[in-house]
XYZ file of C-alpha atoms in Angstrom:
580
model
C 123.931 149.793 73.800
C 122.022 152.333 76.828
C 124.447 153.682 79.128
C 122.665 152.208 82.016
C 122.593 149.142 80.653
C 126.547 149.482 80.360
C 126.863 150.490 83.641
C 124.887 147.647 85.130
C 127.136 145.098 83.573
C 130.116 146.796 84.456
C 128.847 146.493 88.180
C 128.315 142.660 87.706
C 131.415 142.110 85.890
C 133.109 143.639 88.841
C 131.592 140.777 91.182
C 134.015 138.329 88.820
C 135.544 135.794 90.401
C 138.566 135.090 88.486
C 141.661 132.898 89.944
C 142.710 129.214 89.855
C 142.063 129.100 86.120
C 138.492 129.777 86.873
C 136.319 133.043 85.323
C 133.020 132.941 86.646
C 130.004 134.907 86.206
C 127.788 132.332 87.977
C 124.581 133.917 89.124
C 125.054 137.373 88.114
C 121.566 137.283 86.363
C 122.870 139.127 82.944
C 121.011 139.557 80.135
C 122.571 138.925 77.243
C 121.143 139.244 74.042
C 123.933 140.667 71.417
C 127.937 140.907 70.582
C 127.683 144.612 72.139
C 126.198 142.964 75.385
C 129.045 140.923 75.988
C 131.971 143.213 75.049
C 133.442 143.434 78.282
C 132.829 139.610 79.427
C 134.409 138.598 75.850
C 137.516 141.104 76.813
C 137.941 139.314 79.858
C 138.080 135.871 78.331
C 140.598 136.677 75.522
C 142.746 138.053 78.329
C 142.556 135.466 80.447
C 145.746 133.424 80.493
C 145.381 129.526 81.001
C 141.895 129.780 81.381
C 140.590 126.183 82.678
C 137.224 126.666 83.496
C 133.851 128.914 82.645
C 130.930 129.263 84.598
C 128.006 131.328 82.410
C 125.215 129.661 84.683
C 122.720 132.233 86.435
C 122.645 134.532 83.172
C 120.819 134.256 80.021
C 122.437 133.990 76.770
C 121.170 135.106 73.252
C 122.152 133.811 69.857
C 124.021 136.744 68.863
C 125.570 136.840 72.670
C 126.641 133.208 72.071
C 128.500 133.839 68.794
C 130.376 136.466 70.264
C 131.667 134.567 73.459
C 132.471 131.531 71.226
C 134.650 133.712 68.989
C 136.587 134.482 72.203
C 136.889 130.402 73.226
C 138.140 129.623 69.761
C 141.638 130.016 71.188
C 141.066 128.434 74.869
C 142.566 125.409 74.285
C 143.129 124.524 77.956
C 139.449 124.984 78.465
C 137.972 121.805 80.191
C 134.977 122.887 82.415
C 132.039 124.483 81.261
C 129.267 125.453 83.792
C 126.701 126.178 81.734
C 123.484 125.373 83.329
C 120.423 127.718 83.906
C 122.026 129.719 80.696
C 118.959 130.695 78.449
C 116.131 131.703 80.429
C 113.326 133.553 78.421
C 115.026 132.464 75.178
C 112.939 130.704 72.811
C 113.631 127.138 72.398
C 114.766 127.514 68.996
C 117.180 129.871 69.819
C 119.083 127.554 72.412
C 120.719 124.851 69.720
C 121.815 127.395 67.656
C 123.531 129.161 70.318
C 124.965 125.732 71.882
C 126.163 124.910 68.338
C 128.393 128.279 68.544
C 130.099 127.343 71.552
C 130.536 123.813 70.419
C 131.939 124.463 67.464
C 134.453 126.960 69.192
C 135.732 124.726 71.861
C 136.537 122.217 68.792
C 138.184 124.729 66.906
C 140.063 125.677 70.230
C 141.203 121.967 70.294
C 139.941 122.324 74.007
C 139.726 118.579 75.943
C 136.685 119.143 78.347
C 136.448 116.988 81.486
C 133.255 118.573 82.725
C 130.238 119.805 80.356
C 127.415 121.146 82.754
C 124.077 122.120 80.869
C 121.399 121.570 83.516
C 118.270 123.092 84.078
C 118.276 124.909 80.291
C 114.786 123.240 79.201
C 115.894 122.653 75.535
C 114.416 119.224 74.815
C 115.407 117.168 72.344
C 116.772 119.764 69.857
C 119.068 121.139 72.109
C 120.839 117.570 72.252
C 121.376 118.089 68.999
C 122.859 121.499 69.384
C 125.722 119.825 71.249
C 125.430 116.453 69.071
C 128.552 117.228 67.271
C 130.491 118.411 70.319
C 129.879 115.416 72.474
C 131.263 113.303 69.385
C 134.109 115.159 68.649
C 138.118 114.530 70.255
C 136.923 117.792 72.778
C 134.627 115.176 74.755
C 137.234 111.986 74.463
C 138.558 113.316 77.691
C 135.117 114.220 79.144
C 134.388 112.853 82.929
C 131.418 114.385 84.042
C 128.248 115.296 82.234
C 125.155 116.825 83.561
C 122.116 117.138 81.720
C 119.330 117.790 84.610
C 116.111 119.132 84.145
C 116.654 119.695 80.400
C 113.589 118.100 79.002
C 115.558 115.575 76.600
C 112.592 113.091 76.245
C 112.907 110.007 74.281
C 114.200 111.339 71.202
C 116.968 113.592 72.934
C 117.724 110.346 75.144
C 118.245 108.249 71.846
C 120.429 111.178 70.303
C 122.706 111.482 73.453
C 123.200 107.633 73.594
C 123.979 107.634 69.936
C 126.448 110.576 70.658
C 127.995 108.563 73.512
C 128.803 105.759 71.607
C 130.383 107.415 68.654
C 132.336 109.386 71.337
C 134.108 106.684 72.963
C 134.167 104.401 69.453
C 136.261 107.054 68.245
C 138.203 107.824 71.576
C 139.017 103.844 71.670
C 140.202 104.322 67.855
C 142.648 106.772 68.976
C 143.728 104.576 72.249
C 142.475 106.323 74.580
C 138.924 105.535 75.204
C 135.730 107.567 76.487
C 135.994 107.140 80.545
C 132.672 108.962 81.948
C 132.587 108.456 85.692
C 129.799 110.826 86.226
C 126.516 111.250 84.707
C 123.522 113.100 85.880
C 120.506 113.291 83.565
C 117.201 113.884 86.196
C 113.376 114.952 85.227
C 113.695 114.281 81.361
C 110.915 112.393 80.594
C 113.383 109.696 79.146
C 110.956 107.131 79.600
C 111.837 103.167 78.550
C 113.449 103.713 75.312
C 115.517 106.391 76.365
C 116.674 104.419 79.291
C 117.139 101.657 77.230
C 119.543 103.310 74.654
C 121.641 105.361 77.404
C 121.798 101.735 78.778
C 123.851 100.606 75.747
C 125.992 103.229 76.377
C 126.700 102.539 79.721
C 127.492 99.300 79.202
C 130.162 100.098 76.348
C 131.849 102.988 78.657
C 131.696 100.591 82.266
C 133.624 103.561 83.993
C 130.805 105.278 85.578
C 131.081 106.024 89.193
C 127.901 108.277 89.706
C 124.303 107.876 87.657
C 121.831 110.178 88.644
C 118.502 109.725 86.821
C 115.849 110.612 88.784
C 112.060 111.439 87.452
C 112.179 110.094 84.355
C 109.061 108.009 83.801
C 111.059 105.156 83.991
C 109.309 101.913 84.425
C 110.680 97.848 85.162
C 111.416 97.371 81.791
C 113.533 100.117 81.219
C 114.962 99.789 84.868
C 116.098 96.280 83.869
C 117.784 97.598 80.979
C 119.835 100.299 83.067
C 120.511 97.382 86.058
C 122.019 95.238 83.450
C 124.803 97.976 82.333
C 125.253 99.105 85.213
C 126.684 95.541 86.357
C 129.097 96.400 83.714
C 130.707 99.363 85.799
C 132.164 97.907 88.558
C 133.394 101.524 90.161
C 130.254 102.625 90.482
C 129.767 104.279 94.117
C 126.176 106.422 93.799
C 122.973 104.573 92.103
C 120.298 107.553 91.921
C 117.084 106.253 90.268
C 114.688 108.130 92.923
C 110.831 108.455 91.504
C 111.040 105.762 88.593
C 108.703 102.792 88.822
C 110.835 99.836 89.773
C 108.057 97.079 91.053
C 108.777 93.940 91.938
C 110.811 92.800 88.323
C 112.682 96.220 87.772
C 114.061 95.839 91.847
C 114.880 92.406 91.460
C 117.114 93.432 88.388
C 118.791 95.970 90.194
C 119.268 94.097 92.987
C 121.323 91.388 90.978
C 123.476 94.180 89.432
C 124.557 95.606 92.768
C 125.891 91.569 93.488
C 128.558 92.850 91.258
C 128.925 96.219 92.487
C 130.934 96.159 95.595
C 132.226 100.078 95.233
C 128.596 101.356 95.870
C 128.625 103.724 98.892
C 124.792 105.261 97.896
C 121.547 104.180 96.857
C 118.590 106.063 96.165
C 115.526 103.880 95.021
C 113.214 106.272 96.968
C 109.752 106.557 95.372
C 110.389 103.706 93.272
C 107.788 101.446 94.417
C 110.365 98.912 95.178
C 107.201 97.108 97.623
C 108.090 94.763 100.288
C 109.623 91.517 97.982
C 112.105 94.197 96.392
C 112.928 95.668 99.718
C 113.872 91.704 100.633
C 116.013 91.399 98.058
C 117.965 94.492 98.550
C 118.122 93.830 102.016
C 119.713 90.053 101.150
C 122.445 92.078 98.883
C 123.380 94.467 101.578
C 124.040 91.439 104.049
C 126.265 89.433 101.187
C 127.669 92.058 99.129
C 128.153 96.059 99.699
C 130.709 96.323 102.057
C 131.354 99.857 102.164
C 127.329 101.044 101.666
C 126.579 104.102 103.686
C 123.164 105.345 102.559
C 119.838 103.537 101.592
C 116.795 105.391 100.688
C 114.008 103.245 100.453
C 111.446 105.724 101.043
C 107.952 105.741 99.658
C 107.938 102.485 98.077
C 105.003 100.384 99.766
C 107.090 98.567 101.949
C 105.115 96.889 104.980
C 106.374 96.649 108.625
C 107.988 92.945 108.559
C 109.778 93.696 105.357
C 111.088 97.250 106.856
C 112.366 95.248 109.541
C 114.375 92.865 107.497
C 116.241 96.044 105.339
C 116.899 97.240 109.124
C 118.486 93.976 110.544
C 120.345 94.025 107.012
C 121.974 97.656 107.304
C 122.643 97.373 110.892
C 125.085 94.763 110.273
C 126.817 97.002 107.737
C 129.778 98.731 109.546
C 130.046 101.751 107.367
C 126.210 102.750 107.027
C 125.011 106.479 107.824
C 121.733 106.691 107.122
C 118.988 104.526 105.764
C 115.595 106.341 104.657
C 112.393 104.365 105.252
C 109.883 107.155 105.301
C 106.609 107.385 103.518
C 106.411 103.516 103.569
C 103.092 101.409 104.930
C 104.596 100.504 108.711
C 101.605 102.164 110.547
C 102.284 103.821 113.880
C 103.166 100.285 115.672
C 105.387 99.010 112.494
C 107.444 102.570 112.662
C 108.089 102.440 116.589
C 109.335 98.343 115.781
C 111.410 99.837 113.603
C 112.904 102.470 115.601
C 113.006 99.877 118.221
C 114.986 97.490 116.355
C 117.412 100.321 115.230
C 118.303 101.492 118.858
C 118.444 98.371 119.871
C 121.497 97.552 117.551
C 123.060 101.461 118.768
C 121.775 102.731 115.061
C 118.915 104.799 115.969
C 120.749 107.834 114.519
C 121.266 106.196 111.430
C 117.312 106.111 110.765
C 115.656 108.762 108.861
C 112.515 110.562 110.008
C 109.205 108.167 109.501
C 106.847 111.160 109.715
C 105.397 110.644 106.462
C 104.544 106.909 106.918
C 101.214 106.221 105.134
C 100.166 103.913 107.442
C 99.425 100.053 107.173
C 97.819 99.563 103.559
C 94.450 98.294 103.018
C 94.604 95.127 101.847
C 91.901 95.143 98.983
C 92.890 98.435 97.694
C 96.597 97.040 97.677
C 96.063 93.666 95.669
C 94.353 96.264 93.186
C 96.976 98.197 92.835
C 99.158 95.522 92.300
C 97.431 93.938 89.639
C 97.028 97.161 87.570
C 100.808 97.507 87.911
C 101.251 94.064 86.586
C 98.558 94.589 83.685
C 100.647 97.338 82.694
C 103.853 96.093 82.479
C 102.908 93.058 80.751
C 101.440 95.722 77.983
C 104.925 97.141 78.136
C 107.270 93.904 77.958
C 106.014 90.758 77.463
C 109.337 89.039 77.955
C 110.188 90.176 81.491
C 110.879 87.629 84.218
C 109.992 87.293 87.794
C 113.053 84.988 87.996
C 115.901 85.557 90.063
C 118.607 84.429 87.617
C 122.037 85.116 87.894
C 125.155 84.831 86.151
C 126.359 81.026 85.638
C 123.551 79.764 86.907
C 123.891 76.200 86.761
C 119.869 75.516 87.744
C 118.306 77.507 85.424
C 117.362 74.452 83.669
C 115.297 71.632 84.975
C 117.934 68.733 85.404
C 116.941 66.040 82.953
C 118.598 63.312 84.553
C 115.447 61.525 85.356
C 114.573 61.686 81.564
C 117.585 59.830 80.535
C 117.092 55.799 79.850
C 119.431 53.729 82.061
C 122.541 51.416 80.120
C 121.955 48.113 79.907
C 122.859 46.436 82.894
C 122.598 49.345 85.344
C 121.695 48.214 89.023
C 118.606 50.668 89.214
C 116.591 52.601 86.823
C 115.820 56.065 87.104
C 112.715 56.964 87.560
C 110.446 58.077 84.923
C 109.824 61.770 84.589
C 106.156 61.200 84.153
C 105.911 59.343 87.010
C 107.286 62.887 88.834
C 105.142 65.236 86.930
C 102.065 62.829 88.000
C 102.805 63.443 91.139
C 103.204 67.378 91.271
C 100.067 67.577 89.383
C 98.193 65.458 91.780
C 100.409 64.883 95.108
C 99.333 61.994 97.367
C 101.331 60.336 100.480
C 101.015 56.806 98.037
C 102.734 58.385 94.885
C 105.276 60.309 97.110
C 106.226 56.545 98.906
C 105.886 55.086 95.092
C 108.562 57.161 93.969
C 111.138 55.105 96.559
C 114.302 56.238 96.992
C 114.219 58.490 94.083
C 111.922 60.725 95.373
C 114.799 62.975 96.778
C 115.353 63.730 93.266
C 112.434 65.935 93.278
C 115.366 68.575 94.275
C 115.795 68.685 90.556
C 112.422 69.752 89.751
C 113.498 73.054 91.540
C 116.041 75.651 90.868
C 116.776 78.634 92.932
C 116.431 80.549 89.711
C 112.980 80.001 89.711
C 111.518 81.048 93.226
C 108.018 80.416 92.353
C 108.081 76.601 91.152
C 110.563 76.241 94.419
C 107.766 77.014 96.680
C 105.080 75.497 94.880
C 106.957 72.198 94.991
C 107.767 72.530 98.944
C 103.981 73.387 99.765
C 102.887 70.541 97.638
C 105.030 68.060 99.309
C 104.981 69.826 102.868
C 100.829 69.256 102.717
C 101.196 65.389 102.725
C 102.536 65.516 106.098
C 100.980 62.899 108.599
C 102.394 61.424 112.002
C 102.459 58.119 110.193
C 105.797 57.115 110.488
C 106.376 55.394 106.618
C 105.268 59.105 105.440
C 106.429 61.440 107.837
C 109.911 59.965 107.147
C 109.377 60.392 103.079
C 108.232 63.787 103.571
C 110.437 64.957 105.778
C 113.758 63.285 103.764
C 112.017 65.322 100.605
C 111.736 68.353 101.889
C 114.959 68.552 103.697
C 116.576 67.649 99.782
C 114.150 70.433 98.283
C 115.031 73.244 100.815
C 118.682 72.464 100.738
C 119.654 72.674 97.378
C 117.003 76.316 97.297
C 118.554 77.847 100.394
C 122.447 76.789 99.176
C 122.152 79.243 96.558
C 123.174 83.010 96.784
C 121.935 85.370 99.762
C 119.701 87.054 97.094
C 118.054 83.993 95.223
C 117.655 82.082 98.469
C 115.788 85.639 100.334
C 113.839 85.739 96.635
C 112.661 82.178 97.240
C 111.873 82.590 101.216
C 109.728 86.015 100.039
C 107.839 83.771 97.391
C 106.862 81.045 99.964
C 105.594 83.639 102.309
C 103.483 85.192 99.659
C 102.099 82.007 98.500
C 101.337 81.119 102.503
C 99.603 84.453 102.878
C 101.796 86.200 104.647
C 103.338 88.983 102.331
C 101.642 90.971 99.921
C 102.863 90.307 96.864
C 102.720 91.417 93.348
C 100.527 90.001 90.439
C 97.961 87.414 90.362
C 100.466 85.047 92.751
C 98.110 81.951 93.845
C 97.601 81.568 97.591
C 97.800 78.052 99.139
C 95.614 77.300 101.863
C 97.690 76.320 104.813
C 97.585 72.902 106.273
C 99.244 72.532 109.736
C 101.605 69.931 107.914
C 103.307 72.448 105.770
C 104.347 74.371 109.451
C 105.489 71.157 111.104
C 107.489 70.624 107.770
C 109.112 73.813 108.212
C 109.518 73.622 111.991
C 111.712 70.404 111.271
C 113.667 72.392 108.611
C 114.639 75.098 110.754
C 116.381 73.184 112.960
C 118.566 71.599 110.287
C 122.045 72.886 109.536
C 120.996 73.981 105.909
C 118.717 76.609 107.598
C 121.216 79.556 108.309
C 120.204 82.064 111.274
C 119.319 84.851 108.682
C 116.797 82.866 107.000
C 115.306 82.083 110.013
C 115.232 85.658 111.030
C 113.593 86.565 107.501
C 110.517 83.932 108.697
C 110.448 84.750 112.159
C 110.142 88.459 111.247
C 106.942 87.815 109.398
C 105.695 85.003 111.152
C 105.601 87.209 114.113
C 103.595 90.003 112.407
C 100.855 87.463 111.163
C 99.544 85.250 114.051
C 95.788 85.925 112.429
C 97.166 83.781 109.277
C 98.388 80.882 111.104
C 95.341 80.604 113.636
C 93.793 77.910 111.443
C 96.897 75.364 111.999
C 96.499 75.618 115.732
C 99.545 74.657 117.885
C 101.768 73.900 114.281
C 101.780 78.068 114.066
C 103.397 77.797 117.864
C 105.625 75.461 117.221
C 107.251 77.214 114.346
C 107.266 80.185 116.001
C 109.542 78.471 118.880
C 111.741 77.068 116.706
C 112.393 80.181 114.661
C 113.283 81.783 118.082
C 115.444 79.259 118.931
C 117.269 78.993 115.958
C 117.709 82.779 115.630
C 118.985 83.258 119.014
C 121.163 80.133 118.793
C 125.164 81.209 118.812
C 127.241 79.827 115.951
């Protein structure tokens, strides 16, 4: 080794931090190619009694140097934390797995019990994951609490290898009576995509111990997001969820919203740049109101959220006493929308909570927006035909249409149940005459709707409401049926009732939805039915506030209905200001 190199290394090592069981060579920029280049470093490792943490990040380690360091680690059974990020700059990708295997083998030989392993920023690809596969499966990782693999270029293949290793580690550690309890998982910028996400979701669900999950920028769309959401709900101690810059769209966002209902310890949600859009934002707002009592930060930036939906989010977060920051930057609010949002936050004395809106995209162009949403839907359908837009939840009693109407009555029954054929006939071609012919059984139209199917609920409601007239018998029949249907749909969870109302708004043309949902031409009777419903006890202030926010921003859409629109707005305003 040249004398200049030795002098440079000696100078660098003089800056080594030693203390609290930690030996640090962090950020020294050492080029460690061979055994000779690490002689002093190896000596320090060997002489350090009670070594618990080793920092090698910010240097570049070759295969031979790694072998020499590994030899020194074979006696370090107390080592718990390995900070080995950004450790292979300028190395051939083929070198990295060999170096990692040497270091991993040393840890296993020493009998070390790791609690933290950080290999971020090493760009080692799937082969690099193979380099740590045996370590991850070994007893040395049965005690692992934090695993950081950010920006490693793992890809789908690496994600699958990693998932299998974690599953095997959990299996073996469980067999020894102390199952793996990983708390922090970081794997952003790894091109995991849906397949990698699905594989890791299986491991996450199995462990059930996660407190922080960071998986930004992984090219995951709704199919992978749904798998991750399902896994998240089995990790009740989750505090931080960061899926920034993946593509949720409506299906993925609803799945995450459903999962969040089970996660009462969440403090930070980062779904920025995830295309949650307006319907998704409304669903998340419902969950924030209903079941995230200690939430501190919510990032829904760059999500194509429009003004009214952003206002619904603002109303939800301002009602949460622990909220510190909400980020709605980069959405589609427009200048007036940004001002309205600031005003809502300031009126609640929460102006400081709102992040900058300097990158707002402006109000969306209707035609372009609809085209983009249809393109997204086509891509999603190609990816996973089995996915559903429904707001299904655990133990949902209403997941199937109740079939009581199809049961033949017992002999001697005072009333014969209505044939479902007549119900189907009415819904396929509704008329006031058919509704009256249903008699007392018309209230059983509520059995045709379920909170888990918001589209059908909204469709049935609008069909019935379209029959409204001032003729007393018809008016009574329509309003009684509307009451029965809405009472059922709005008595569900906040998430399901908000999903229903947002679907209703889409069908009424008051909210841009995803896909190709058919809009219903509005008639005054539909608005008058809603005016009636808003005044009933089953229609809560929260529900009224949601409708009012959108209707007040869409005056033009209601002009065709004349005074009915004004009557509905007045009823909503009164409900919103009533004190209960």
